[in-house]
Amino acid sequence: MSDARKYFNLPSPFAMKRGGALNGAHVAYETWGKLNAARDNAVLILTGLSPSAHAAANADDPSPGWWEGMLGPGKAIDTERWFVVCMNSLGSDKGSTCPASVNPATGEPYRLTFPDLSLEDVANAAKTLVASLGIDQLACLIGCSMGGMSALAYMVLHPRSVRAHISVDTAPQAQPFAIAIRSLQREAIRLDPHWNGGQYDDHHYPDTGMSIARKLGVITYRSAMEWNGRFARIRLDADQREEQPFGFEFQVESYLEGHAQRFVRTFDPNSYLYLSRASDWFDIAEYGNGSVMGGLKRIHLAQALVIGVSTDILFPLEQQEQIADGLKAAGANVQFVALDSPQGHDAFLVDIENYSRAIGGFLATL
Amino acid sequence: MSDARKYFNLPSPFAMKRGGALNGAHVAYETWGKLNAARDNAVLILTGLSPSAHAAANADDPSPGWWEGMLGPGKAIDTERWFVVCMNSLGSDKGSTCPASVNPATGEPYRLTFPDLSLEDVANAAKTLVASLGIDQLACLIGCSMGGMSALAYMVLHPRSVRAHISVDTAPQAQPFAIAIRSLQREAIRLDPHWNGGQYDDHHYPDTGMSIARKLGVITYRSAMEWNGRFARIRLDADQREEQPFGFEFQVESYLEGHAQRFVRTFDPNSYLYLSRASDWFDIAEYGNGSVMGGLKRIHLAQALVIGVSTDILFPLEQQEQIADGLKAAGANVQFVALDSPQGHDAFLVDIENYSRAIGGFLATL
């Protein structure tokens, strides 16, 4: 697989919201389609916690991306019309500067000396990247899951930087249920002796903590309804079962294990901790004197599409409705789409048919 | 606190459903009120995974019990009318024989040599206890959470042993979401190096695994809705925060930590693993040729009350409705109560007002 990533060097020092600054930092991004002469057909995608910038296949990297069904010529996000940019979040280890990166001041990885990361920092890095591409105003800013919060930060911090917005399965602030889940994920990593205060290496690595964190993630990203149909109470074949006491016996256990094994060594644990905490910290109400509606009302858009799914337990539908109401109150023409997809929070990655219809339909009106 | 527990010696050997047998085993129980001359006013309560037999204060132990608001003179389960028995489940470490108990054959604790435990074994131990008290037929069998599944086992295995039944926040079989949660709880314990294949002691104890398991339990026992009102995004005071990296910052994190600390050393980890797995294994469909309705139809009752709560993510309301439908199809006069209590699965322990009204009202009709 060739590396399709482009890298953008952030200005140095790059000041962080909660204090401190990064020097010599960069973000990874990929692009699809062409920026037109008027530079007014740009769409930026901000991602969830774990995806890379490789949202879909492109000339440099034909491997399928994490939103392959959504993005491409003739697809909902039509790359024949739009110049699409997807950025790997600052602090994520999929190419952007993150806690696993080398601190140029010391020649050693940052680890826990990485400054506090907030989604506002992710947003500011994205805004700087967009400006570097010669784009003053995005035609559309799309944010999925954590990226939806980064997108709200982008818009509230940079007035008039976005004409239209698509908010996908996200929230205007973390609620206590989501905080509890993420706190427990972080704790599973922190309590793994191999995490060692962030000083792990390939030989002493917090596999256990990362595995528990990922499984808890997958449980909350999907839905009970989907699993009733998909796994029911089906047992593993005898040869698939674990020999050890209390080992896996049901298909759903093996499914979670597969997800964990694919994740554990492919995502830097410290980066995970930083991004997870940034999600807990984000609160649009900070921009509205403590009021979510007040914060949202400071975002001025022409049009917005807000999509959520009734089976999402991590970013519940009521929170999407709050976003829709707030953007509407601020004067945007807002379309609110509540889907019944059974796949829970991850529906935007799985129920491509319904999400495509909503997103493609909305983009066609721009 | 005086020990109000009574102990009943199970017949030896006590055969277990999945093979093996216990010798010299016993169950702990407590009682309230008096058995009448006709011996037809007995109510048995089967509990969730962690409670003891001490459901409420009594003469021997005036300390409040886990269902104190529900049980007592003049309360919903009126101990002036009913002779109430609450049994600590076989396999639980609150007085009954469990994996932490000494195996008389070896003089050592069973630990993982304890035979496979199923809720049918819990039910059979309960039936033997009830018979020993001179009770042929229970006036009412009440089962809460895991105890509701034990109660279904009791009734399907012992026809005509129960006249009326109250099913509280339970399920006719474990669904994959609940299995996934419990599997992850067990895994957190199993992966704790101090669990050590069940060979822990007070100096090397799986505190971390038990803490994660308990927190995950509490997250799934309550509801996002309750926490929005209760914790919102309230921060801990500076002096309550943890000094360590990624330490607790929000009140909801401290709440979970408090729950974990109260639990970790008060419940035997191996017993937890056995009871947790028994909950995953239970499936009334085993008694109905693979059909839940078929299994439920084999339970013959005069009357039943089935209660569930819309905010329960572990034992969703649809599963209560299934129980109600099945018992109705089998000929019982069934009352189905769907509550909107915000407290989730634990509502039966917290929303005493609404549960009292339903349970007290039902018992008054018997």
XYZ file of C-alpha atoms in Angstrom:
732
model
C 0.000 0.000 0.000
C 1.483 3.294 -1.058
C 1.139 6.171 1.354
C -1.454 8.574 0.025
C -1.102 10.861 2.974
C -0.146 14.445 2.525
C 1.331 16.296 5.455
C 0.740 19.901 6.406
C 3.164 21.600 8.759
C 1.337 23.633 11.360
C 2.781 27.045 12.173
C 5.323 26.898 14.998
C 4.622 27.368 17.781
C 1.092 26.011 17.483
C -0.630 27.211 20.662
C -2.944 24.782 22.395
C -6.232 25.818 24.002
C -5.450 24.627 27.507
C -1.876 25.844 27.526
C 1.418 24.832 26.011
C 2.289 24.707 22.343
C 3.586 22.285 19.734
C 6.664 23.026 17.665
C 7.237 21.428 14.290
C 3.850 19.740 14.394
C 1.917 18.544 11.361
C -1.370 16.952 10.397
C -1.912 14.226 7.827
C -4.678 14.620 5.262
C -5.936 13.201 2.006
C -7.896 14.783 -0.812
C -10.323 13.712 -3.536
C -11.521 15.695 -6.538
C -10.354 19.140 -7.577
C -10.647 22.569 -6.064
C -12.408 24.770 -8.622
C -11.200 28.157 -9.755
C -13.572 30.000 -7.426
C -12.239 27.817 -4.569
C -15.796 27.406 -3.348
C -16.363 23.656 -3.734
C -14.349 22.428 -0.735
C -15.757 19.869 1.695
C -13.830 19.007 4.848
C -14.444 15.804 6.780
C -13.472 15.624 10.466
C -13.366 12.074 11.764
C -14.265 10.074 14.824
C -11.686 9.026 17.386
C -9.978 6.221 15.536
C -10.211 6.642 11.738
C -7.348 7.925 9.618
C -7.556 10.523 6.841
C -8.081 7.693 4.353
C -11.828 8.044 4.028
C -11.897 6.421 0.587
C -9.691 5.073 -2.163
C -7.848 7.642 -4.242
C -5.138 7.684 -6.890
C -2.320 7.416 -4.374
C -3.931 4.719 -2.256
C -6.544 2.555 -3.941
C -7.293 0.577 -0.769
C -10.831 1.083 0.555
C -11.215 3.835 3.116
C -13.341 3.980 6.243
C -16.206 5.770 4.413
C -15.679 4.128 1.035
C -19.373 3.793 0.290
C -20.038 7.469 0.917
C -17.258 9.194 -0.919
C -16.207 9.007 -4.574
C -17.296 9.830 -8.108
C -21.084 9.755 -8.290
C -21.455 8.855 -4.614
C -23.265 10.895 -1.960
C -20.169 13.022 -1.432
C -19.508 13.279 -5.141
C -15.817 13.867 -5.765
C -16.578 14.931 -9.324
C -18.273 18.002 -7.915
C -16.558 18.541 -4.568
C -12.952 18.930 -3.575
C -12.948 16.767 -0.477
C -10.365 16.945 2.281
C -10.211 14.518 5.193
C -7.832 15.345 8.020
C -6.425 12.991 10.610
C -7.082 14.718 13.925
C -4.208 16.423 15.637
C -3.241 14.037 18.456
C -4.172 10.926 16.484
C -1.403 8.539 15.557
C -2.576 8.009 11.969
C 0.002 10.422 10.621
C -0.595 13.593 12.634
C 1.566 14.800 15.484
C 0.484 12.934 18.578
C 1.827 11.747 21.933
C 3.773 9.001 20.134
C 5.583 11.598 18.000
C 9.099 12.736 18.751
C 9.291 16.033 20.582
C 11.892 18.020 18.612
C 12.997 19.723 21.818
C 14.084 16.453 23.426
C 14.468 13.952 20.610
C 12.192 11.617 22.612
C 8.511 10.765 22.102
C 6.186 13.177 23.863
C 4.186 10.477 25.650
C 2.518 12.255 28.599
C 4.509 15.451 28.057
C 2.243 16.131 25.062
C 0.238 19.221 26.002
C -3.415 18.842 26.985
C -5.378 18.182 23.796
C -8.814 19.637 23.154
C -11.105 19.351 20.152
C -10.631 23.087 19.710
C -6.981 22.298 18.915
C -8.115 19.725 16.358
C -10.415 22.369 14.874
C -7.732 25.043 14.765
C -5.299 22.653 13.067
C -7.988 21.898 10.494
C -8.703 25.586 9.909
C -5.010 26.259 9.323
C -4.814 23.335 6.902
C -7.860 24.587 4.991
C -6.405 28.091 4.748
C -3.127 26.646 3.453
C -5.060 25.064 0.604
C -6.283 28.507 -0.421
C -9.797 27.991 0.872
C -11.423 30.883 2.721
C -14.772 29.295 3.272
C -15.767 25.650 3.164
C -18.762 24.785 1.030
C -19.530 22.130 3.612
C -17.980 20.901 6.843
C -18.847 17.322 7.714
C -18.175 15.942 11.183
C -18.827 12.371 12.304
C -18.940 11.301 15.951
C -16.013 13.003 17.746
C -15.421 14.831 14.456
C -18.879 16.352 14.796
C -17.761 17.998 18.022
C -14.518 19.127 16.350
C -16.689 20.615 13.603
C -18.793 22.573 16.114
C -15.539 23.882 17.600
C -14.347 24.839 14.099
C -17.479 26.819 13.361
C -17.800 28.560 16.707
C -14.130 29.551 16.728
C -14.035 30.659 13.085
C -17.148 32.643 12.172
C -18.195 32.586 8.541
C -15.652 29.881 7.721
C -18.363 27.418 6.668
C -21.441 27.790 4.470
C -23.121 24.448 5.097
C -22.641 21.792 7.748
C -23.433 18.098 8.066
C -23.506 16.840 11.643
C -23.381 13.051 11.903
C -24.047 11.044 15.101
C -22.471 13.548 17.450
C -23.198 15.812 20.406
C -22.873 19.449 21.462
C -21.268 18.301 24.723
C -20.364 15.024 26.381
C -23.086 13.768 28.702
C -22.292 11.787 31.852
C -23.102 8.377 30.331
C -20.566 8.961 27.546
C -18.075 10.371 30.055
C -18.533 7.285 32.242
C -17.888 4.937 29.330
C -14.811 6.827 28.158
C -13.487 7.235 31.689
C -13.724 3.468 32.172
C -11.967 2.874 28.854
C -9.158 5.172 29.947
C -9.029 3.535 33.339
C -8.674 0.070 31.811
C -5.593 1.364 29.971
C -4.212 3.317 32.928
C -4.588 0.370 35.293
C -2.793 -1.999 32.944
C 0.660 -2.307 34.553
C 2.186 -2.325 31.075
C 0.852 1.160 30.403
C 3.421 2.203 32.983
C 2.505 5.868 33.128
C 2.691 6.070 29.353
C 6.192 4.548 29.160
C 5.317 1.339 27.317
C 7.147 -0.195 24.386
C 6.462 -3.040 21.968
C 7.694 -5.603 24.482
C 5.775 -4.186 27.414
C 2.550 -2.950 25.921
C -0.882 -2.430 27.539
C -2.647 -5.039 25.388
C -5.111 -5.925 28.130
C -6.172 -2.367 28.829
C -6.475 -1.534 25.157
C -8.480 -4.689 24.506
C -10.971 -3.916 27.272
C -11.203 -0.294 26.123
C -11.893 -1.334 22.540
C -14.492 -3.943 23.461
C -16.312 -1.436 25.623
C -16.142 0.949 22.690
C -17.610 -1.569 20.270
C -20.396 -2.430 22.735
C -21.409 1.224 22.887
C -20.900 1.897 19.178
C -23.394 -0.766 18.130
C -26.823 -1.659 19.470
C -28.570 -4.418 21.329
C -31.179 -4.529 18.581
C -28.632 -5.246 15.883
C -26.991 -7.982 17.930
C -30.286 -9.726 18.674
C -30.660 -10.298 14.970
C -27.010 -10.885 14.250
C -25.780 -13.064 17.113
C -28.793 -14.050 19.198
C -27.484 -16.815 21.493
C -25.436 -18.611 18.868
C -22.548 -20.562 20.355
C -19.067 -20.833 18.907
C -18.135 -24.138 17.365
C -16.246 -26.345 19.789
C -12.928 -25.712 18.019
C -13.386 -21.924 18.220
C -13.937 -21.880 21.953
C -11.245 -20.847 24.354
C -9.819 -23.649 26.425
C -9.285 -21.487 29.460
C -11.728 -21.137 32.378
C -14.587 -18.752 31.577
C -13.318 -18.539 28.004
C -15.463 -17.399 25.117
C -18.474 -19.498 24.256
C -20.902 -17.189 22.402
C -20.409 -15.683 18.942
C -20.816 -12.172 20.288
C -17.763 -12.706 22.504
C -15.665 -13.800 19.557
C -16.885 -10.807 17.543
C -15.693 -8.430 20.255
C -12.386 -10.251 20.491
C -11.844 -9.872 16.746
C -12.496 -6.137 16.980
C -10.093 -5.820 19.891
C -7.322 -7.783 18.209
C -7.531 -5.603 15.109
C -7.284 -2.448 17.235
C -4.957 -3.076 20.152
C -1.601 -2.710 18.408
C -2.780 -0.336 15.693
C -3.667 2.643 17.874
C -1.215 4.313 20.204
C -2.565 4.006 23.775
C -1.431 7.452 24.905
C -2.991 9.056 21.832
C -6.179 7.185 22.621
C -6.178 8.623 26.147
C -5.645 12.175 24.893
C -8.385 12.009 22.247
C -10.807 10.271 24.602
C -10.374 12.963 27.229
C -10.694 15.701 24.612
C -14.135 14.272 23.786
C -15.167 14.455 27.436
C -13.967 18.017 27.708
C -15.773 19.364 24.667
C -18.759 21.520 25.555
C -20.305 24.019 23.168
C -21.907 25.633 26.213
C -18.500 27.147 27.011
C -19.237 29.519 24.141
C -22.741 30.346 25.295
C -22.313 31.407 28.918
C -22.975 27.865 30.081
C -25.865 27.259 27.704
C -25.719 24.678 24.897
C -28.292 26.646 22.932
C -26.332 29.814 23.545
C -23.177 28.219 22.186
C -24.908 26.810 19.123
C -26.537 30.163 18.435
C -23.115 31.629 17.812
C -22.681 29.394 14.759
C -23.917 31.083 11.608
C -24.584 28.878 8.635
C -26.737 29.019 5.566
C -27.770 25.391 5.731
C -27.252 22.377 7.914
C -28.148 18.697 7.935
C -28.186 16.995 11.331
C -28.399 13.196 11.326
C -28.695 10.841 14.269
C -29.947 7.380 14.960
C -32.454 6.211 17.549
C -30.313 3.228 18.580
C -27.245 5.332 19.484
C -26.600 5.064 23.239
C -23.372 7.080 23.194
C -24.617 10.135 21.282
C -28.373 9.893 21.789
C -30.841 11.302 19.305
C -31.926 14.029 21.730
C -28.451 15.505 21.399
C -28.714 15.650 17.601
C -32.041 17.373 17.994
C -30.413 19.899 20.298
C -27.824 20.663 17.614
C -30.551 21.028 14.990
C -32.583 23.323 17.220
C -29.585 25.464 18.095
C -28.413 25.909 14.512
C -31.962 26.697 13.477
C -32.257 29.293 16.226
C -29.069 30.845 14.854
C -30.753 31.283 11.499
C -29.668 28.291 9.463
C -32.013 26.350 7.236
C -31.767 23.028 9.091
C -32.818 19.570 8.046
C -33.015 17.070 10.927
C -32.938 13.389 10.008
C -33.646 10.797 12.718
C -32.886 7.329 11.399
C -33.958 4.004 12.843
C -30.916 2.074 11.668
C -30.333 -0.826 14.054
C -26.527 -0.450 14.096
C -26.349 2.170 16.835
C -23.730 4.905 16.843
C -21.764 3.157 14.061
C -24.747 3.300 11.702
C -23.032 6.066 9.717
C -20.318 3.543 8.821
C -22.676 0.675 8.091
C -26.082 1.893 6.945
C -24.574 3.585 3.895
C -27.882 3.442 2.062
C -29.788 5.680 4.450
C -26.886 7.963 5.311
C -26.090 8.321 1.594
C -29.639 9.302 0.814
C -29.637 11.993 3.500
C -26.130 13.323 2.837
C -26.312 13.070 -0.948
C -29.727 14.694 -0.971
C -28.529 17.556 1.187
C -25.340 18.174 -0.806
C -27.378 18.226 -4.017
C -29.303 21.236 -2.675
C -26.154 23.307 -2.138
C -24.510 -6.313 63.572
C -25.786 -9.689 64.679
C -26.007 -12.349 62.030
C -29.627 -12.846 61.156
C -28.839 -15.488 58.626
C -30.287 -18.923 58.884
C -28.563 -21.757 57.088
C -30.210 -24.678 55.349
C -28.153 -27.745 54.573
C -28.829 -29.007 51.082
C -29.174 -32.765 50.665
C -25.819 -34.441 49.924
C -24.884 -34.965 47.223
C -26.638 -32.003 45.645
C -26.505 -32.713 41.918
C -25.760 -29.800 39.623
C -27.461 -29.306 36.259
C -24.332 -29.316 34.138
C -22.643 -32.186 35.973
C -20.886 -32.686 39.262
C -22.387 -32.357 42.704
C -21.861 -30.516 45.953
C -21.455 -32.294 49.267
C -22.254 -30.641 52.560
C -23.501 -27.523 50.817
C -25.896 -25.000 52.322
C -27.760 -21.826 51.479
C -28.218 -18.791 53.692
C -31.680 -17.295 54.056
C -33.662 -14.891 56.181
C -37.354 -14.722 56.990
C -39.949 -12.118 57.954
C -43.453 -12.659 59.310
C -45.066 -15.968 60.192
C -46.088 -18.992 58.209
C -49.790 -19.488 58.813
C -51.390 -22.766 59.833
C -52.476 -23.540 56.275
C -48.887 -22.881 55.173
C -50.244 -20.954 52.203
C -48.922 -17.442 52.840
C -45.290 -17.959 51.841
C -43.497 -15.529 49.546
C -40.003 -16.340 48.294
C -37.651 -13.653 46.973
C -34.822 -14.644 44.649
C -32.196 -11.935 44.304
C -29.994 -10.339 41.704
C -26.327 -11.202 41.355
C -24.894 -9.356 44.323
C -27.469 -8.933 47.136
C -27.508 -11.077 50.243
C -30.560 -12.664 51.863
C -30.895 -9.563 54.047
C -33.672 -7.916 52.064
C -34.880 -5.901 55.054
C -34.395 -5.377 58.768
C -35.700 -8.105 61.019
C -35.540 -9.043 64.668
C -32.138 -10.691 64.371
C -30.589 -7.963 62.240
C -32.149 -4.507 62.452
C -29.789 -3.028 59.850
C -31.540 -1.916 56.653
C -31.690 -4.508 53.896
C -31.307 -4.121 50.159
C -35.100 -3.872 49.629
C -35.887 -2.146 52.910
C -38.522 0.153 51.437
C -40.436 -2.725 49.891
C -40.593 -5.271 52.662
C -41.968 -4.994 56.198
C -45.101 -4.487 58.237
C -47.593 -2.483 56.184
C -45.238 -2.206 53.215
C -45.890 -3.495 49.696
C -44.682 -6.944 50.681
C -46.541 -6.837 53.967
C -44.829 -9.079 56.507
C -47.921 -8.964 58.721
C -49.729 -10.951 56.060
C -46.966 -12.862 54.292
C -44.279 -15.191 55.520
C -41.384 -13.914 53.440
C -38.232 -15.869 52.720
C -35.221 -14.423 50.928
C -32.464 -16.813 49.907
C -28.886 -15.988 49.075
C -28.250 -17.703 45.758
C -26.270 -20.906 45.753
C -22.816 -19.878 44.500
C -23.003 -16.421 46.099
C -20.553 -15.628 48.857
C -23.123 -13.956 51.115
C -23.457 -17.064 53.259
C -24.271 -19.777 50.742
C -21.855 -22.400 49.505
C -19.801 -20.842 46.741
C -16.407 -21.097 45.044
C -14.815 -19.440 48.116
C -16.216 -22.172 50.387
C -14.091 -25.030 51.617
C -14.565 -28.246 49.694
C -15.039 -30.876 52.406
C -13.329 -33.460 50.213
C -10.063 -31.505 50.137
C -10.180 -29.087 53.051
C -9.329 -26.332 50.562
C -11.537 -23.676 48.977
C -13.198 -24.861 45.793
C -12.116 -21.885 43.708
C -12.358 -23.075 40.091
C -12.998 -26.689 41.096
C -16.521 -25.582 42.043
C -18.826 -27.347 39.582
C -20.420 -25.366 36.750
C -23.183 -23.254 38.274
C -26.499 -22.634 36.535
C -29.554 -20.699 37.646
C -31.392 -24.003 37.604
C -29.119 -25.058 40.495
C -30.022 -21.844 42.326
C -33.700 -22.647 41.704
C -33.373 -26.251 42.868
C -31.604 -25.167 46.055
C -34.447 -22.709 46.671
C -37.105 -25.367 46.084
C -35.402 -27.686 48.567
C -35.219 -24.888 51.132
C -38.903 -24.066 50.652
C -39.874 -27.718 51.067
C -37.806 -27.926 54.257
C -39.896 -25.104 55.691
C -43.016 -27.215 55.189
C -44.262 -25.243 52.208
C -45.684 -27.209 49.285
C -46.704 -24.263 47.190
C -45.583 -20.659 47.341
C -48.286 -18.034 47.449
C -45.931 -15.876 45.426
C -42.462 -16.193 43.975
C -40.691 -12.880 43.415
C -37.564 -12.675 41.299
C -35.543 -9.533 40.664
C -32.963 -9.209 37.875
C -30.896 -12.437 37.851
C -33.348 -13.701 40.477
C -36.135 -13.306 37.943
C -34.371 -15.826 35.726
C -33.835 -18.108 38.737
C -37.564 -17.792 39.394
C -38.441 -18.829 35.834
C -36.161 -21.842 36.304
C -37.884 -22.635 39.611
C -41.334 -22.610 38.031
C -40.472 -24.500 34.867
C -38.621 -27.201 36.802
C -41.235 -27.529 39.544
C -44.739 -27.483 38.116
C -47.494 -26.261 40.420
C -44.966 -25.116 43.036
C -46.085 -21.478 42.733
C -49.523 -19.835 42.628
C -48.542 -16.286 41.748
C -45.367 -14.758 40.385
C -43.818 -11.296 40.334
C -41.179 -10.822 37.667
C -39.021 -7.737 38.215
C -36.592 -6.262 35.645
C -35.494 -9.602 34.253
C -35.376 -11.667 31.070
C -36.384 -15.082 29.766
C -32.902 -15.514 28.313
C -29.705 -13.501 28.104
C -29.483 -11.476 24.891
C -26.140 -10.753 23.192
C -25.817 -7.191 24.545
C -26.107 -8.483 28.120
C -23.769 -11.375 27.317
C -21.236 -8.923 25.861
C -21.330 -6.740 28.971
C -20.999 -9.679 31.343
C -18.302 -11.320 29.225
C -16.289 -8.102 29.376
C -16.775 -7.893 33.140
C -15.500 -11.451 33.496
C -12.628 -10.736 31.154
C -11.541 -7.715 33.205
C -11.286 -10.027 36.211
C -9.666 -12.898 34.311
C -7.060 -10.629 32.734
C -6.079 -9.119 36.074
C -2.779 -10.875 36.841
C -3.796 -11.021 40.497
C -6.794 -13.169 39.650
C -4.183 -15.793 38.873
C -6.531 -18.475 37.591
C -8.704 -18.070 40.673
C -5.793 -18.497 43.137
C -5.818 -15.010 44.666
C -5.567 -14.123 48.324
C -5.975 -10.941 50.358
C -2.452 -9.826 49.520
C -2.694 -10.579 45.832
C -6.252 -9.741 44.924
C -7.760 -8.751 41.563
C -8.819 -5.284 42.713
C -8.375 -3.776 39.267
C -10.429 -6.370 37.453
C -13.184 -6.275 40.054
C -13.257 -2.487 39.967
C -13.642 -2.373 36.189
C -16.277 -5.111 36.324
C -18.258 -3.246 38.950
C -18.088 0.088 37.189
C -19.268 -1.487 33.966
C -22.056 -3.074 35.977
C -23.126 0.233 37.499
C -23.050 1.922 34.073
C -25.449 -0.686 32.718
C -27.613 -0.831 35.856
C -28.477 2.861 35.724
C -29.472 5.089 32.828
C -28.118 7.976 30.817
C -31.323 9.888 31.515
C -30.892 9.678 35.279
C -27.280 10.797 35.063
C -28.087 13.795 32.876
C -30.175 15.148 35.706
C -27.952 13.920 38.496
C -24.421 14.629 37.324
C -24.660 16.616 34.084
C -21.101 17.878 33.519
C -20.400 18.839 37.110
C -16.696 18.775 37.942
C -15.157 17.507 41.153
C -13.792 20.120 43.514
C -10.066 20.586 43.075
C -9.284 18.715 46.299
C -11.360 15.706 45.195
C -9.586 15.291 41.889
C -7.004 12.623 41.356
C -3.479 13.902 41.028
C -2.463 11.269 38.534
C -2.513 11.672 34.743
C -6.010 11.231 33.311
C -7.365 11.075 36.854
C -10.995 11.695 37.694
C -12.374 15.127 37.005
C -16.156 14.729 36.666
C -18.592 13.829 39.439
C -19.845 10.816 37.510
C -16.342 9.336 37.615
C -16.139 9.732 41.353
C -19.591 8.177 41.737
C -18.456 5.081 39.840
C -15.285 4.909 41.895
C -17.289 4.981 45.119
C -19.460 2.103 43.899
C -16.392 0.121 42.916
C -14.605 0.677 46.204
C -17.623 -0.512 48.168
C -17.824 -3.671 46.055
C -14.341 -4.835 45.191
C -13.383 -6.533 48.442
C -16.883 -7.474 49.518
C -17.691 -9.921 46.741
C -15.615 -12.985 46.004
C -14.252 -12.679 42.436
C -14.609 -16.370 41.584
C -18.196 -16.391 42.840
C -18.835 -13.340 40.696
C -17.511 -15.180 37.644
C -19.696 -18.231 38.321
C -22.890 -16.241 38.868
C -22.213 -13.974 35.898
C -21.768 -16.934 33.584
C -24.866 -18.616 34.988
C -26.831 -15.542 33.907
C -25.472 -15.816 30.368
C -26.331 -19.485 30.220
C -29.931 -19.176 31.332
C -32.417 -19.654 28.527
C -36.056 -20.547 29.083
C -36.122 -21.639 25.446
C -34.254 -24.785 26.520
C -37.579 -25.910 27.965
C -39.566 -25.057 24.855
C -37.730 -26.828 22.039
C -35.715 -23.701 21.361
C -38.636 -21.303 21.688
C -38.872 -18.701 24.450
C -42.636 -18.713 24.188
C -42.624 -22.506 24.270
C -40.576 -22.487 27.468
C -42.741 -19.883 29.146
C -45.879 -21.768 28.153
C -44.790 -24.621 30.369
C -45.162 -22.412 33.452
C -48.626 -22.660 34.950
C -49.677 -19.928 37.313
C -52.921 -18.402 38.477
C -51.627 -14.842 38.391
C -48.518 -12.946 37.494
C -47.224 -9.398 37.603
C -44.437 -8.544 35.185
C -42.643 -5.222 35.731
C -39.960 -3.601 33.654
C -38.628 -0.161 32.988
C -38.139 1.622 29.684
C -34.664 2.883 30.647
C -33.242 -0.605 31.319
C -30.512 -1.372 28.761
C -29.486 -4.697 30.305
C -32.931 -6.299 30.553
C -34.916 -4.287 28.015
C -38.648 -3.806 28.321
C -39.310 -5.996 25.277
C -38.022 -8.928 27.287
C -40.457 -8.246 30.134
C -43.230 -8.105 27.583
C -42.126 -11.460 26.245
C -42.409 -12.938 29.739
C -45.840 -11.405 30.186
C -47.027 -12.720 26.823
C -45.674 -16.201 27.490
C -47.209 -16.538 30.934
C -50.502 -15.221 29.564
C -50.403 -17.764 26.745
C -49.929 -20.434 29.405
C -53.189 -19.362 31.027
C -52.153 -17.006 33.804
C -53.960 -13.793 34.556
C -51.064 -11.444 33.820
C -50.592 -7.800 34.654
C -47.796 -6.099 32.688
C -46.424 -2.860 34.114
C -44.024 -0.791 32.026
C -42.535 1.986 34.127
C -40.715 5.095 32.949
C -38.471 5.389 35.988
C -35.255 7.132 34.971
C -32.985 4.877 37.052
C -32.613 2.083 34.497
C -32.301 -1.547 35.544
C -31.767 -0.570 39.196
C -35.112 1.239 39.317
C -36.549 -1.612 41.408
C -34.065 -0.686 44.147
C -34.560 3.063 43.864
C -38.015 3.953 42.581
C -39.656 2.306 45.576
C -42.779 4.418 45.151
C -43.737 3.053 41.743
C -42.531 -0.489 42.329
C -44.357 -0.531 45.681
C -47.570 0.569 44.073
C -47.373 -2.191 41.474
C -46.182 -4.963 43.787
C -48.362 -3.973 46.736
C -51.382 -3.628 44.491
C -50.797 -7.038 42.960
C -50.227 -8.813 46.282
C -53.422 -7.255 47.631
C -55.404 -9.052 44.931
C -54.141 -12.489 45.953
